[in-house]
Amino acid sequence: MAPWLPFALLSAVFAALTAIFAKVGIKGVDSDLATAIRTVVILILAWGIAIGRGATAGLPELSGRTWLFLGLSGLATGASWLCYFRALKLGPVSKVAPIDKLSVALAIGLAVMFLGESLNWRTALGAGLIVAGSVVLAL
């Protein structure tokens, strides 16, 4: 088994739980406030793990390029979360989550275009099925 696979599967499980917990927790709360609360929890957890594992020792060696792209990633994550929580506030998990998962197909396309990753027929078919499944579930 590939070493990344258990983490990818756990990511999917936690993402599913995120949608359920968020939908229950967002009742009667502004979606931007809910995102801010969630972000603080993640901030504390992520820094706690990084400090606990000694990963912060590498901070001084980070290049400007690394800071730039991690910063851009953080901005994209924040925008994604704000939109996701607003969508959950307004719509059902069963329709919001599949549309959110279109990010998988989009990431594949962007990885091919900008990172030079190869696109074989299985990857293209899988991305197409994700798009089709999202459309079917969201209608």
mmCIF file with all atom_site columns, C-alpha atoms in Angstrom:
data_model
loop_
_atom_site.group_PDB
_atom_site.id
_atom_site.type_symbol
_atom_site.label_atom_id
_atom_site.label_alt_id
_atom_site.label_comp_id
_atom_site.label_asym_id
_atom_site.label_entity_id
_atom_site.label_seq_id
_atom_site.pdbx_PDB_ins_code
_atom_site.Cartn_x
_atom_site.Cartn_y
_atom_site.Cartn_z
_atom_site.occupancy
_atom_site.B_iso_or_equiv
_atom_site.pdbx_formal_charge
_atom_site.auth_seq_id
_atom_site.auth_comp_id
_atom_site.auth_asym_id
_atom_site.auth_atom_id
_atom_site.pdbx_PDB_model_num
ATOM 1   C CA . MET A 1 1   ? 0.000   0.000  0.000   1.00 0.00 ? 1   MET A CA 1
ATOM 2   C CA . ALA A 1 2   ? 1.234   3.486  -0.847  1.00 0.00 ? 2   ALA A CA 1
ATOM 3   C CA . PRO A 1 3   ? 2.365   5.361  2.289   1.00 0.00 ? 3   PRO A CA 1
ATOM 4   C CA . TRP A 1 4   ? 0.122   8.327  1.485   1.00 0.00 ? 4   TRP A CA 1
ATOM 5   C CA . LEU A 1 5   ? -3.073  6.291  1.083   1.00 0.00 ? 5   LEU A CA 1
ATOM 6   C CA . PRO A 1 6   ? -4.058  5.960  4.780   1.00 0.00 ? 6   PRO A CA 1
ATOM 7   C CA . PHE A 1 7   ? -3.675  9.730  5.209   1.00 0.00 ? 7   PHE A CA 1
ATOM 8   C CA . ALA A 1 8   ? -5.726  10.425 2.088   1.00 0.00 ? 8   ALA A CA 1
ATOM 9   C CA . LEU A 1 9   ? -8.499  8.120  3.328   1.00 0.00 ? 9   LEU A CA 1
ATOM 10  C CA . LEU A 1 10  ? -8.437  9.747  6.763   1.00 0.00 ? 10  LEU A CA 1
ATOM 11  C CA . SER A 1 11  ? -8.609  13.129 5.053   1.00 0.00 ? 11  SER A CA 1
ATOM 12  C CA . ALA A 1 12  ? -11.781 12.032 3.276   1.00 0.00 ? 12  ALA A CA 1
ATOM 13  C CA . VAL A 1 13  ? -13.312 10.781 6.533   1.00 0.00 ? 13  VAL A CA 1
ATOM 14  C CA . PHE A 1 14  ? -12.475 14.010 8.367   1.00 0.00 ? 14  PHE A CA 1
ATOM 15  C CA . ALA A 1 15  ? -13.752 16.114 5.446   1.00 0.00 ? 15  ALA A CA 1
ATOM 16  C CA . ALA A 1 16  ? -17.057 14.239 5.595   1.00 0.00 ? 16  ALA A CA 1
ATOM 17  C CA . LEU A 1 17  ? -17.266 14.803 9.347   1.00 0.00 ? 17  LEU A CA 1
ATOM 18  C CA . THR A 1 18  ? -16.430 18.472 8.787   1.00 0.00 ? 18  THR A CA 1
ATOM 19  C CA . ALA A 1 19  ? -19.537 18.896 6.651   1.00 0.00 ? 19  ALA A CA 1
ATOM 20  C CA . ILE A 1 20  ? -21.798 17.192 9.175   1.00 0.00 ? 20  ILE A CA 1
ATOM 21  C CA . PHE A 1 21  ? -20.382 18.967 12.245  1.00 0.00 ? 21  PHE A CA 1
ATOM 22  C CA . ALA A 1 22  ? -20.404 22.327 10.444  1.00 0.00 ? 22  ALA A CA 1
ATOM 23  C CA . LYS A 1 23  ? -24.004 21.986 9.305   1.00 0.00 ? 23  LYS A CA 1
ATOM 24  C CA . VAL A 1 24  ? -25.133 21.229 12.857  1.00 0.00 ? 24  VAL A CA 1
ATOM 25  C CA . GLY A 1 25  ? -22.920 23.927 14.392  1.00 0.00 ? 25  GLY A CA 1
ATOM 26  C CA . ILE A 1 26  ? -23.775 26.695 11.957  1.00 0.00 ? 26  ILE A CA 1
ATOM 27  C CA . LYS A 1 27  ? -27.465 26.905 12.890  1.00 0.00 ? 27  LYS A CA 1
ATOM 28  C CA . GLY A 1 28  ? -28.170 30.398 14.150  1.00 0.00 ? 28  GLY A CA 1
ATOM 29  C CA . VAL A 1 29  ? -24.569 31.538 13.536  1.00 0.00 ? 29  VAL A CA 1
ATOM 30  C CA . ASP A 1 30  ? -23.210 33.823 10.828  1.00 0.00 ? 30  ASP A CA 1
ATOM 31  C CA . SER A 1 31  ? -21.206 31.698 8.390   1.00 0.00 ? 31  SER A CA 1
ATOM 32  C CA . ASP A 1 32  ? -18.194 34.039 8.515   1.00 0.00 ? 32  ASP A CA 1
ATOM 33  C CA . LEU A 1 33  ? -18.122 33.861 12.316  1.00 0.00 ? 33  LEU A CA 1
ATOM 34  C CA . ALA A 1 34  ? -18.370 30.073 12.129  1.00 0.00 ? 34  ALA A CA 1
ATOM 35  C CA . THR A 1 35  ? -15.420 30.014 9.727   1.00 0.00 ? 35  THR A CA 1
ATOM 36  C CA . ALA A 1 36  ? -13.412 32.243 12.064  1.00 0.00 ? 36  ALA A CA 1
ATOM 37  C CA . ILE A 1 37  ? -14.085 29.949 15.034  1.00 0.00 ? 37  ILE A CA 1
ATOM 38  C CA . ARG A 1 38  ? -13.149 26.880 12.991  1.00 0.00 ? 38  ARG A CA 1
ATOM 39  C CA . THR A 1 39  ? -9.955  28.602 11.846  1.00 0.00 ? 39  THR A CA 1
ATOM 40  C CA . VAL A 1 40  ? -8.854  29.355 15.416  1.00 0.00 ? 40  VAL A CA 1
ATOM 41  C CA . VAL A 1 41  ? -9.342  25.716 16.364  1.00 0.00 ? 41  VAL A CA 1
ATOM 42  C CA . ILE A 1 42  ? -7.313  24.599 13.343  1.00 0.00 ? 42  ILE A CA 1
ATOM 43  C CA . LEU A 1 43  ? -4.626  27.187 14.092  1.00 0.00 ? 43  LEU A CA 1
ATOM 44  C CA . ILE A 1 44  ? -4.176  25.929 17.652  1.00 0.00 ? 44  ILE A CA 1
ATOM 45  C CA . LEU A 1 45  ? -4.204  22.288 16.562  1.00 0.00 ? 45  LEU A CA 1
ATOM 46  C CA . ALA A 1 46  ? -1.778  22.746 13.650  1.00 0.00 ? 46  ALA A CA 1
ATOM 47  C CA . TRP A 1 47  ? 0.732   24.828 15.641  1.00 0.00 ? 47  TRP A CA 1
ATOM 48  C CA . GLY A 1 48  ? 0.466   22.421 18.586  1.00 0.00 ? 48  GLY A CA 1
ATOM 49  C CA . ILE A 1 49  ? 1.336   19.490 16.341  1.00 0.00 ? 49  ILE A CA 1
ATOM 50  C CA . ALA A 1 50  ? 4.144   21.380 14.575  1.00 0.00 ? 50  ALA A CA 1
ATOM 51  C CA . ILE A 1 51  ? 5.678   22.497 17.878  1.00 0.00 ? 51  ILE A CA 1
ATOM 52  C CA . GLY A 1 52  ? 5.183   19.089 19.472  1.00 0.00 ? 52  GLY A CA 1
ATOM 53  C CA . ARG A 1 53  ? 6.949   17.344 16.573  1.00 0.00 ? 53  ARG A CA 1
ATOM 54  C CA . GLY A 1 54  ? 9.774   19.906 16.465  1.00 0.00 ? 54  GLY A CA 1
ATOM 55  C CA . ALA A 1 55  ? 8.838   20.922 12.932  1.00 0.00 ? 55  ALA A CA 1
ATOM 56  C CA . THR A 1 56  ? 9.199   24.627 13.703  1.00 0.00 ? 56  THR A CA 1
ATOM 57  C CA . ALA A 1 57  ? 13.001  24.272 13.756  1.00 0.00 ? 57  ALA A CA 1
ATOM 58  C CA . GLY A 1 58  ? 12.923  24.657 9.954   1.00 0.00 ? 58  GLY A CA 1
ATOM 59  C CA . LEU A 1 59  ? 11.223  28.070 10.009  1.00 0.00 ? 59  LEU A CA 1
ATOM 60  C CA . PRO A 1 60  ? 14.411  30.156 9.548   1.00 0.00 ? 60  PRO A CA 1
ATOM 61  C CA . GLU A 1 61  ? 15.393  28.198 6.444   1.00 0.00 ? 61  GLU A CA 1
ATOM 62  C CA . LEU A 1 62  ? 12.148  28.804 4.544   1.00 0.00 ? 62  LEU A CA 1
ATOM 63  C CA . SER A 1 63  ? 12.668  30.713 1.308   1.00 0.00 ? 63  SER A CA 1
ATOM 64  C CA . GLY A 1 64  ? 10.667  33.708 0.200   1.00 0.00 ? 64  GLY A CA 1
ATOM 65  C CA . ARG A 1 65  ? 9.140   31.546 -2.544  1.00 0.00 ? 65  ARG A CA 1
ATOM 66  C CA . THR A 1 66  ? 7.989   29.020 0.063   1.00 0.00 ? 66  THR A CA 1
ATOM 67  C CA . TRP A 1 67  ? 6.420   31.785 2.180   1.00 0.00 ? 67  TRP A CA 1
ATOM 68  C CA . LEU A 1 68  ? 4.736   33.243 -0.901  1.00 0.00 ? 68  LEU A CA 1
ATOM 69  C CA . PHE A 1 69  ? 3.154   30.007 -2.073  1.00 0.00 ? 69  PHE A CA 1
ATOM 70  C CA . LEU A 1 70  ? 2.189   28.819 1.413   1.00 0.00 ? 70  LEU A CA 1
ATOM 71  C CA . GLY A 1 71  ? 0.643   32.243 1.964   1.00 0.00 ? 71  GLY A CA 1
ATOM 72  C CA . LEU A 1 72  ? -1.276  31.995 -1.311  1.00 0.00 ? 72  LEU A CA 1
ATOM 73  C CA . SER A 1 73  ? -2.382  28.500 -0.317  1.00 0.00 ? 73  SER A CA 1
ATOM 74  C CA . GLY A 1 74  ? -3.619  29.892 2.990   1.00 0.00 ? 74  GLY A CA 1
ATOM 75  C CA . LEU A 1 75  ? -5.571  32.628 1.221   1.00 0.00 ? 75  LEU A CA 1
ATOM 76  C CA . ALA A 1 76  ? -7.129  30.071 -1.126  1.00 0.00 ? 76  ALA A CA 1
ATOM 77  C CA . THR A 1 77  ? -7.993  27.849 1.848   1.00 0.00 ? 77  THR A CA 1
ATOM 78  C CA . GLY A 1 78  ? -9.580  30.759 3.676   1.00 0.00 ? 78  GLY A CA 1
ATOM 79  C CA . ALA A 1 79  ? -11.639 31.742 0.654   1.00 0.00 ? 79  ALA A CA 1
ATOM 80  C CA . SER A 1 80  ? -12.680 28.114 0.194   1.00 0.00 ? 80  SER A CA 1
ATOM 81  C CA . TRP A 1 81  ? -13.758 27.796 3.819   1.00 0.00 ? 81  TRP A CA 1
ATOM 82  C CA . LEU A 1 82  ? -15.716 31.055 3.760   1.00 0.00 ? 82  LEU A CA 1
ATOM 83  C CA . CYS A 1 83  ? -17.566 29.958 0.630   1.00 0.00 ? 83  CYS A CA 1
ATOM 84  C CA . TYR A 1 84  ? -18.068 26.425 1.954   1.00 0.00 ? 84  TYR A CA 1
ATOM 85  C CA . PHE A 1 85  ? -19.584 27.585 5.230   1.00 0.00 ? 85  PHE A CA 1
ATOM 86  C CA . ARG A 1 86  ? -21.828 30.069 3.418   1.00 0.00 ? 86  ARG A CA 1
ATOM 87  C CA . ALA A 1 87  ? -22.980 27.282 1.089   1.00 0.00 ? 87  ALA A CA 1
ATOM 88  C CA . LEU A 1 88  ? -23.627 24.969 4.073   1.00 0.00 ? 88  LEU A CA 1
ATOM 89  C CA . LYS A 1 89  ? -25.600 27.718 5.764   1.00 0.00 ? 89  LYS A CA 1
ATOM 90  C CA . LEU A 1 90  ? -27.791 28.102 2.686   1.00 0.00 ? 90  LEU A CA 1
ATOM 91  C CA . GLY A 1 91  ? -28.036 24.554 1.371   1.00 0.00 ? 91  GLY A CA 1
ATOM 92  C CA . PRO A 1 92  ? -28.098 20.873 2.307   1.00 0.00 ? 92  PRO A CA 1
ATOM 93  C CA . VAL A 1 93  ? -24.881 18.939 2.921   1.00 0.00 ? 93  VAL A CA 1
ATOM 94  C CA . SER A 1 94  ? -25.993 16.355 0.345   1.00 0.00 ? 94  SER A CA 1
ATOM 95  C CA . LYS A 1 95  ? -25.786 19.007 -2.377  1.00 0.00 ? 95  LYS A CA 1
ATOM 96  C CA . VAL A 1 96  ? -23.004 21.283 -1.087  1.00 0.00 ? 96  VAL A CA 1
ATOM 97  C CA . ALA A 1 97  ? -20.442 18.534 -0.395  1.00 0.00 ? 97  ALA A CA 1
ATOM 98  C CA . PRO A 1 98  ? -20.498 17.022 -3.903  1.00 0.00 ? 98  PRO A CA 1
ATOM 99  C CA . ILE A 1 99  ? -20.040 20.441 -5.503  1.00 0.00 ? 99  ILE A CA 1
ATOM 100 C CA . ASP A 1 100 ? -17.175 21.143 -3.088  1.00 0.00 ? 100 ASP A CA 1
ATOM 101 C CA . LYS A 1 101 ? -15.543 17.880 -4.195  1.00 0.00 ? 101 LYS A CA 1
ATOM 102 C CA . LEU A 1 102 ? -15.341 19.198 -7.738  1.00 0.00 ? 102 LEU A CA 1
ATOM 103 C CA . SER A 1 103 ? -12.084 20.556 -6.339  1.00 0.00 ? 103 SER A CA 1
ATOM 104 C CA . VAL A 1 104 ? -10.622 17.096 -6.997  1.00 0.00 ? 104 VAL A CA 1
ATOM 105 C CA . ALA A 1 105 ? -11.267 17.317 -10.741 1.00 0.00 ? 105 ALA A CA 1
ATOM 106 C CA . LEU A 1 106 ? -10.159 20.958 -10.806 1.00 0.00 ? 106 LEU A CA 1
ATOM 107 C CA . ALA A 1 107 ? -6.952  20.092 -8.946  1.00 0.00 ? 107 ALA A CA 1
ATOM 108 C CA . ILE A 1 108 ? -6.189  17.359 -11.473 1.00 0.00 ? 108 ILE A CA 1
ATOM 109 C CA . GLY A 1 109 ? -6.636  19.809 -14.345 1.00 0.00 ? 109 GLY A CA 1
ATOM 110 C CA . LEU A 1 110 ? -4.530  22.484 -12.658 1.00 0.00 ? 110 LEU A CA 1
ATOM 111 C CA . ALA A 1 111 ? -1.813  19.952 -11.798 1.00 0.00 ? 111 ALA A CA 1
ATOM 112 C CA . VAL A 1 112 ? -1.620  18.935 -15.458 1.00 0.00 ? 112 VAL A CA 1
ATOM 113 C CA . MET A 1 113 ? -1.530  22.553 -16.669 1.00 0.00 ? 113 MET A CA 1
ATOM 114 C CA . PHE A 1 114 ? 0.779   24.122 -14.099 1.00 0.00 ? 114 PHE A CA 1
ATOM 115 C CA . LEU A 1 115 ? 2.769   21.307 -12.487 1.00 0.00 ? 115 LEU A CA 1
ATOM 116 C CA . GLY A 1 116 ? 3.369   19.204 -15.563 1.00 0.00 ? 116 GLY A CA 1
ATOM 117 C CA . GLU A 1 117 ? 1.690   16.123 -14.125 1.00 0.00 ? 117 GLU A CA 1
ATOM 118 C CA . SER A 1 118 ? 0.656   13.573 -16.682 1.00 0.00 ? 118 SER A CA 1
ATOM 119 C CA . LEU A 1 119 ? -2.960  12.882 -17.532 1.00 0.00 ? 119 LEU A CA 1
ATOM 120 C CA . ASN A 1 120 ? -3.655  9.274  -18.471 1.00 0.00 ? 120 ASN A CA 1
ATOM 121 C CA . TRP A 1 121 ? -7.008  7.838  -19.439 1.00 0.00 ? 121 TRP A CA 1
ATOM 122 C CA . ARG A 1 122 ? -7.733  6.555  -15.907 1.00 0.00 ? 122 ARG A CA 1
ATOM 123 C CA . THR A 1 123 ? -7.108  9.933  -14.308 1.00 0.00 ? 123 THR A CA 1
ATOM 124 C CA . ALA A 1 124 ? -9.174  11.703 -16.977 1.00 0.00 ? 124 ALA A CA 1
ATOM 125 C CA . LEU A 1 125 ? -11.996 9.173  -16.600 1.00 0.00 ? 125 LEU A CA 1
ATOM 126 C CA . GLY A 1 126 ? -11.932 9.485  -12.805 1.00 0.00 ? 126 GLY A CA 1
ATOM 127 C CA . ALA A 1 127 ? -12.049 13.286 -13.000 1.00 0.00 ? 127 ALA A CA 1
ATOM 128 C CA . GLY A 1 128 ? -14.904 13.059 -15.481 1.00 0.00 ? 128 GLY A CA 1
ATOM 129 C CA . LEU A 1 129 ? -16.830 10.703 -13.220 1.00 0.00 ? 129 LEU A CA 1
ATOM 130 C CA . ILE A 1 130 ? -16.328 13.073 -10.290 1.00 0.00 ? 130 ILE A CA 1
ATOM 131 C CA . VAL A 1 131 ? -17.756 15.913 -12.364 1.00 0.00 ? 131 VAL A CA 1
ATOM 132 C CA . ALA A 1 132 ? -20.662 13.754 -13.550 1.00 0.00 ? 132 ALA A CA 1
ATOM 133 C CA . GLY A 1 133 ? -21.363 12.482 -10.041 1.00 0.00 ? 133 GLY A CA 1
ATOM 134 C CA . SER A 1 134 ? -21.296 15.995 -8.613  1.00 0.00 ? 134 SER A CA 1
ATOM 135 C CA . VAL A 1 135 ? -23.752 17.176 -11.249 1.00 0.00 ? 135 VAL A CA 1
ATOM 136 C CA . VAL A 1 136 ? -26.087 14.221 -10.627 1.00 0.00 ? 136 VAL A CA 1
ATOM 137 C CA . LEU A 1 137 ? -25.992 14.706 -6.842  1.00 0.00 ? 137 LEU A CA 1
ATOM 138 C CA . ALA A 1 138 ? -26.435 18.477 -6.974  1.00 0.00 ? 138 ALA A CA 1
ATOM 139 C CA . LEU A 1 139 ? -29.454 18.503 -9.308  1.00 0.00 ? 139 LEU A CA 1
#
